[in-house]
Coordinates of C-alpha atoms in Angstrom, one line a residue:
X155 CA -108.0 75.3 211.9
X156 CA -107.7 75.4 215.8
X157 CA -107.2 78.3 217.6
X158 CA -104.2 79.1 220.1
X159 CA -105.6 79.8 222.8
X160 CA -103.5 82.0 224.8
X161 CA -106.5 83.6 227.4
X162 CA -107.1 80.1 228.3
X163 CA -103.6 78.6 228.0
X164 CA -102.7 81.1 230.5
X165 CA -104.8 80.8 233.0
X166 CA -104.3 77.2 232.9
X167 CA -100.7 78.1 234.1
X168 CA -101.8 80.5 236.5
X169 CA -103.9 77.7 238.1
X170 CA -101.2 75.5 238.0
X171 CA -98.4 78.1 239.5
X172 CA -101.4 79.1 242.3
X173 CA -101.5 75.6 243.1
X174 CA -97.8 75.2 243.6
X175 CA -97.8 78.7 245.7
X176 CA -100.6 76.7 248.7
X177 CA -98.4 74.0 248.8
X178 CA -95.1 76.3 249.5
X179 CA -97.6 78.5 252.4
X180 CA -99.2 75.0 253.8
X181 CA -95.1 73.9 253.9
X182 CA -94.9 77.5 255.4
X183 CA -91.8 78.7 252.8
X184 CA -91.6 81.7 251.5
X185 CA -93.9 82.5 248.9
X186 CA -92.1 83.9 244.9
X187 CA -92.2 88.2 245.6
X188 CA -92.5 89.9 241.9
X189 CA -90.5 93.5 241.8
X190 CA -91.3 95.7 239.0
X191 CA -89.2 98.8 238.2
X192 CA -91.6 101.7 235.5
X193 CA -89.9 104.8 234.6
X194 CA -91.6 107.1 233.6
X195 CA -95.7 107.3 232.6
X196 CA -95.7 105.4 229.5
X197 CA -99.4 104.1 228.4
X198 CA -98.5 100.8 227.1
X199 CA -96.0 100.7 230.1
X200 CA -98.2 101.4 233.0
X201 CA -101.2 99.4 231.7
X202 CA -99.3 96.0 231.0
X203 CA -97.7 96.7 234.5
X204 CA -100.6 96.9 236.0
X205 CA -101.6 93.3 234.7
X206 CA -98.7 92.3 236.2
X207 CA -99.4 93.1 239.9
X208 CA -102.9 91.8 239.3
X209 CA -101.8 88.3 238.4
X210 CA -99.3 88.5 241.3
X211 CA -102.5 88.6 243.8
X212 CA -104.4 86.4 241.8
X213 CA -102.0 83.3 242.0
X214 CA -100.4 84.2 245.4
X215 CA -97.6 86.0 244.6
X216 CA -95.6 88.8 246.7
X217 CA -95.4 92.0 244.2
X218 CA -93.8 95.5 244.7
X219 CA -94.1 98.3 241.8
X220 CA -91.0 100.6 241.8
X221 CA -92.3 103.7 240.3
X222 CA -89.8 106.2 239.7
X223 CA -90.5 109.7 237.5
X224 CA -89.1 109.9 234.1
X225 CA -86.8 112.2 234.9
X226 CA -84.9 109.3 236.9
X227 CA -81.1 109.8 236.1
X228 CA -78.7 106.4 234.4
X229 CA -77.4 106.7 237.8
X230 CA -80.3 107.3 240.0
X231 CA -81.8 103.1 238.3
X232 CA -78.6 101.8 238.3
X233 CA -78.5 102.6 242.6
X234 CA -81.9 101.2 242.5
X235 CA -81.1 98.4 240.4
X236 CA -78.1 97.2 242.8
X237 CA -80.7 97.9 245.8
X238 CA -83.3 94.7 244.1
X239 CA -80.3 93.1 242.9
X240 CA -79.7 92.7 246.6
X241 CA -82.7 92.0 248.2
X242 CA -82.9 88.3 249.3
X243 CA -86.9 89.2 249.7
X244 CA -87.1 89.9 246.4
X245 CA -86.9 86.6 244.0
X246 CA -87.4 88.1 240.4
X247 CA -88.1 91.5 238.8
X248 CA -88.3 92.9 235.2
X249 CA -87.0 97.1 234.5
X250 CA -89.8 97.9 232.0
X251 CA -89.1 98.8 228.8
X252 CA -88.8 101.2 226.8
X253 CA -86.8 103.2 229.2
X254 CA -86.2 107.5 228.7
X255 CA -83.6 108.7 226.1
X256 CA -81.2 109.2 229.1
X257 CA -81.1 105.8 230.1
X258 CA -78.8 103.4 228.6
X259 CA -81.1 100.4 228.2
X260 CA -78.4 98.3 226.9
X261 CA -75.9 99.4 230.8
X262 CA -79.6 99.0 232.5
X263 CA -80.3 95.1 231.6
X264 CA -76.4 94.1 231.9
X265 CA -76.5 95.7 235.5
X266 CA -79.8 92.9 236.7
X267 CA -78.4 89.9 238.6
X268 CA -79.0 87.1 236.1
X269 CA -80.7 85.2 239.2
X270 CA -83.6 87.7 239.0
X271 CA -83.6 88.8 235.5
X272 CA -87.1 86.6 234.9
X273 CA -87.6 88.4 231.7
X274 CA -84.4 86.6 230.6
X275 CA -82.7 89.6 228.5
X276 CA -79.3 89.3 230.1
X277 CA -76.6 88.1 228.2
X278 CA -75.7 85.3 230.5
X279 CA -78.7 84.1 230.4
X280 CA -79.1 84.6 226.5
X281 CA -76.5 82.3 226.2
X282 CA -77.1 79.5 228.2
X283 CA -80.8 79.7 226.0
X284 CA -78.8 79.6 223.0
X285 CA -76.6 76.4 224.0
X286 CA -79.8 74.6 225.2
X287 CA -78.4 74.9 228.9
X288 CA -81.1 75.3 231.8
X289 CA -81.8 79.6 231.9
X290 CA -84.9 81.8 231.9
X291 CA -86.1 82.0 228.3
X292 CA -87.8 85.5 227.4
X293 CA -91.1 85.4 228.6
X294 CA -92.7 86.3 224.8
X295 CA -90.8 83.2 223.1
X296 CA -91.6 81.4 226.3
X297 CA -95.5 81.7 225.7
X298 CA -94.7 80.9 222.2
X299 CA -93.0 77.7 223.1
X300 CA -95.4 76.5 225.7
X301 CA -98.3 77.5 223.2
X302 CA -97.5 75.1 220.7
X303 CA -96.4 72.6 223.4
X304 CA -99.7 72.1 225.1
X305 CA -101.6 72.2 221.7
X306 CA -99.7 69.5 220.3
X307 CA -98.4 71.2 216.8
X308 CA -95.8 69.2 215.8
X309 CA -92.5 71.2 215.0
X310 CA -89.8 68.9 214.1
X311 CA -88.2 68.6 210.7
X312 CA -90.9 71.2 209.3
X313 CA -89.4 75.1 208.1
X314 CA -90.0 78.0 210.6
X315 CA -90.4 81.4 208.8
X316 CA -89.9 84.3 211.5
X317 CA -90.3 87.5 210.7
X318 CA -88.8 90.0 212.8
X319 CA -85.5 89.9 214.5
X320 CA -85.9 91.9 217.8
X321 CA -84.0 90.5 220.7
X322 CA -86.8 90.0 222.3
X323 CA -88.9 87.8 220.3
X324 CA -87.0 86.9 217.0
X325 CA -84.0 86.2 217.2
X326 CA -84.7 84.1 220.7
X327 CA -87.4 82.3 218.9
X328 CA -85.4 81.6 216.1
X329 CA -82.6 80.0 218.6
X330 CA -85.9 78.4 220.3
X331 CA -86.9 76.4 217.2
X332 CA -84.2 75.0 216.2
X333 CA -82.8 73.6 219.2
X334 CA -82.8 69.6 219.9
X335 CA -85.8 68.8 221.9
X336 CA -89.5 69.8 221.2
X337 CA -91.2 72.8 220.6
X338 CA -87.7 72.5 218.2
X339 CA -85.6 70.5 215.8
X340 CA -87.6 72.9 212.8
X341 CA -85.1 74.4 210.1
X342 CA -85.8 77.9 210.4
X343 CA -85.2 80.9 208.2
X344 CA -84.8 84.6 210.3
X345 CA -86.4 87.2 207.9
X346 CA -85.8 90.9 208.5
X347 CA -86.3 95.1 206.7
X348 CA -83.4 94.1 204.3
X349 CA -84.5 90.2 203.6
X350 CA -85.2 89.6 199.8
X351 CA -88.3 87.8 198.5
X352 CA -90.2 87.7 201.4
X353 CA -92.9 86.8 200.6
X354 CA -91.5 83.4 198.3
X355 CA -90.0 82.5 201.7
X356 CA -93.3 83.1 203.3
X357 CA -95.3 81.3 201.4
X358 CA -93.1 77.9 201.7
X359 CA -93.4 78.0 205.4
X360 CA -94.8 75.4 207.5
X361 CA -94.6 77.6 210.8
X362 CA -94.6 81.6 210.2
X363 CA -94.1 83.9 213.4
X364 CA -94.3 87.3 212.7
X365 CA -93.2 89.4 215.4
X366 CA -92.6 92.9 213.3
X367 CA -95.7 95.4 214.7
X368 CA -97.5 95.8 211.5
X369 CA -100.7 96.1 211.0
X370 CA -102.1 93.2 209.1
X371 CA -98.9 92.5 206.8
X372 CA -99.5 89.1 206.9
X373 CA -102.0 88.7 204.5
X374 CA -103.5 84.8 202.9
X375 CA -101.9 84.6 199.7
X376 CA -98.9 85.2 201.1
X377 CA -99.3 81.6 203.7
X378 CA -99.4 78.2 202.3
X379 CA -102.4 75.8 202.9
X380 CA -102.4 74.3 206.4
X381 CA -100.3 77.0 208.1
X382 CA -99.4 77.2 212.1
X383 CA -99.3 81.0 212.2
X384 CA -98.4 83.3 215.6
X385 CA -98.9 86.7 215.3
X386 CA -96.8 88.7 218.4
X387 CA -97.2 91.7 216.6
X388 CA -99.8 94.6 219.4
X389 CA -100.8 97.8 217.5
X390 CA -102.8 100.1 218.5
X391 CA -104.8 101.6 215.6
X392 CA -107.1 104.9 215.8
X393 CA -110.5 104.2 215.2
X394 CA -113.4 106.2 216.7
X395 CA -115.9 103.2 216.5
X396 CA -114.3 101.2 219.7
X397 CA -115.0 102.0 222.9
X398 CA -111.6 103.1 223.9
X399 CA -110.9 104.7 220.7
X400 CA -108.3 102.5 219.2
X401 CA -108.3 99.0 218.6
X402 CA -105.3 96.3 219.0
X403 CA -103.9 94.8 215.7
X404 CA -101.7 92.5 215.2
X405 CA -99.5 91.5 212.1
X406 CA -101.7 89.1 210.5
X407 CA -105.0 89.8 208.7
X408 CA -106.6 87.4 210.7
X409 CA -110.0 87.1 209.2
X410 CA -108.5 85.8 205.6
X411 CA -105.2 84.2 207.1
X412 CA -107.0 81.9 209.4
X413 CA -109.2 80.1 206.7
X414 CA -106.0 78.9 205.6
X415 CA -103.7 77.8 208.8
X416 CA -104.3 74.7 210.5
X417 CA -103.6 76.6 213.7
X418 CA -103.4 80.6 214.4
X419 CA -103.1 83.2 217.7
X420 CA -105.8 85.9 217.6
X421 CA -104.9 89.3 218.4
X422 CA -105.2 90.2 221.4
X423 CA -106.1 86.7 223.8
X424 CA -103.0 85.0 221.5
X425 CA -99.5 85.4 222.8
X426 CA -100.4 88.6 224.7
X427 CA -102.1 87.1 227.9
X428 CA -98.6 84.2 227.1
X429 CA -95.8 86.3 228.4
X430 CA -97.6 87.7 231.7
X431 CA -97.8 83.7 232.3
X432 CA -94.8 83.1 231.7
X433 CA -92.7 85.5 233.6
X434 CA -94.7 84.3 236.5
X435 CA -93.4 81.3 235.7
X436 CA -89.8 82.0 235.1
X437 CA -90.5 83.7 239.2
X438 CA -91.3 80.8 240.6
X439 CA -88.3 79.0 238.3
X440 CA -86.3 81.8 240.2
X441 CA -87.6 81.5 243.9
X442 CA -87.3 77.5 243.4
X443 CA -83.4 78.4 242.2
X444 CA -82.9 80.8 245.5
X445 CA -84.1 77.8 247.6
X446 CA -81.9 75.4 246.8
X447 CA -79.2 77.5 246.2
X448 CA -79.4 79.5 249.6
X449 CA -81.8 77.7 252.1
X450 CA -84.0 80.5 251.8

């Protein structure tokens, strides 16, 4: 069994990007600039955005954090997005989800300029991804592809079962694993809450990608020997004995499943760190695109 070490690989990627940024500085080029919009003060969102800002500092990107109160109206947020779309200094930006209830998330994601949509959530980018065209791939699925590639995991002709059909992970993952090329070329089954015989389907999988958000859902008896197991789940579970009063738990019963798997991602330290690394990679791609399009 081999651990797919997202922490190590994400650090490798950050070092590679930092080397690129250094070359940009030597050529006196503008370095990539990532902005993040945070509405309200959701604890998990604050942590996540904070780590994005620190990652930017580490690799030499410029970063801007736009904080807006939880009472922000949809009109105010859309005005801020328009401002960021028109700001030539900003190469890419993200709007941290979830948004407060008074704001229509879909409307907000549609308002982001597809050329600056480094989260890869805009329908134009999603459509390009589905058609195998060059585009921004959502950061978490992009990170999973990168892990599979760097650990040389064979996906060709394999049966991949994706658990969960969210627009952020499950659905894009099902498209990407079935695409031509590598990682890809696998036969994909997308399962969800209405899937019948889900245990039976999972037991046939060569590769299981679980993005359900149910702690310890995937048990050892559900996976076959030598399966590749990717755990995207990340849930805070109250634990009085832990220093912070909670533990981060994935969808997979790691202790037992790891005894059967050929490759497995831990939680934390698996898919999570990769998400931020690939967001940075998308921002670097956005910078390169803007430079070639506008000679900026």
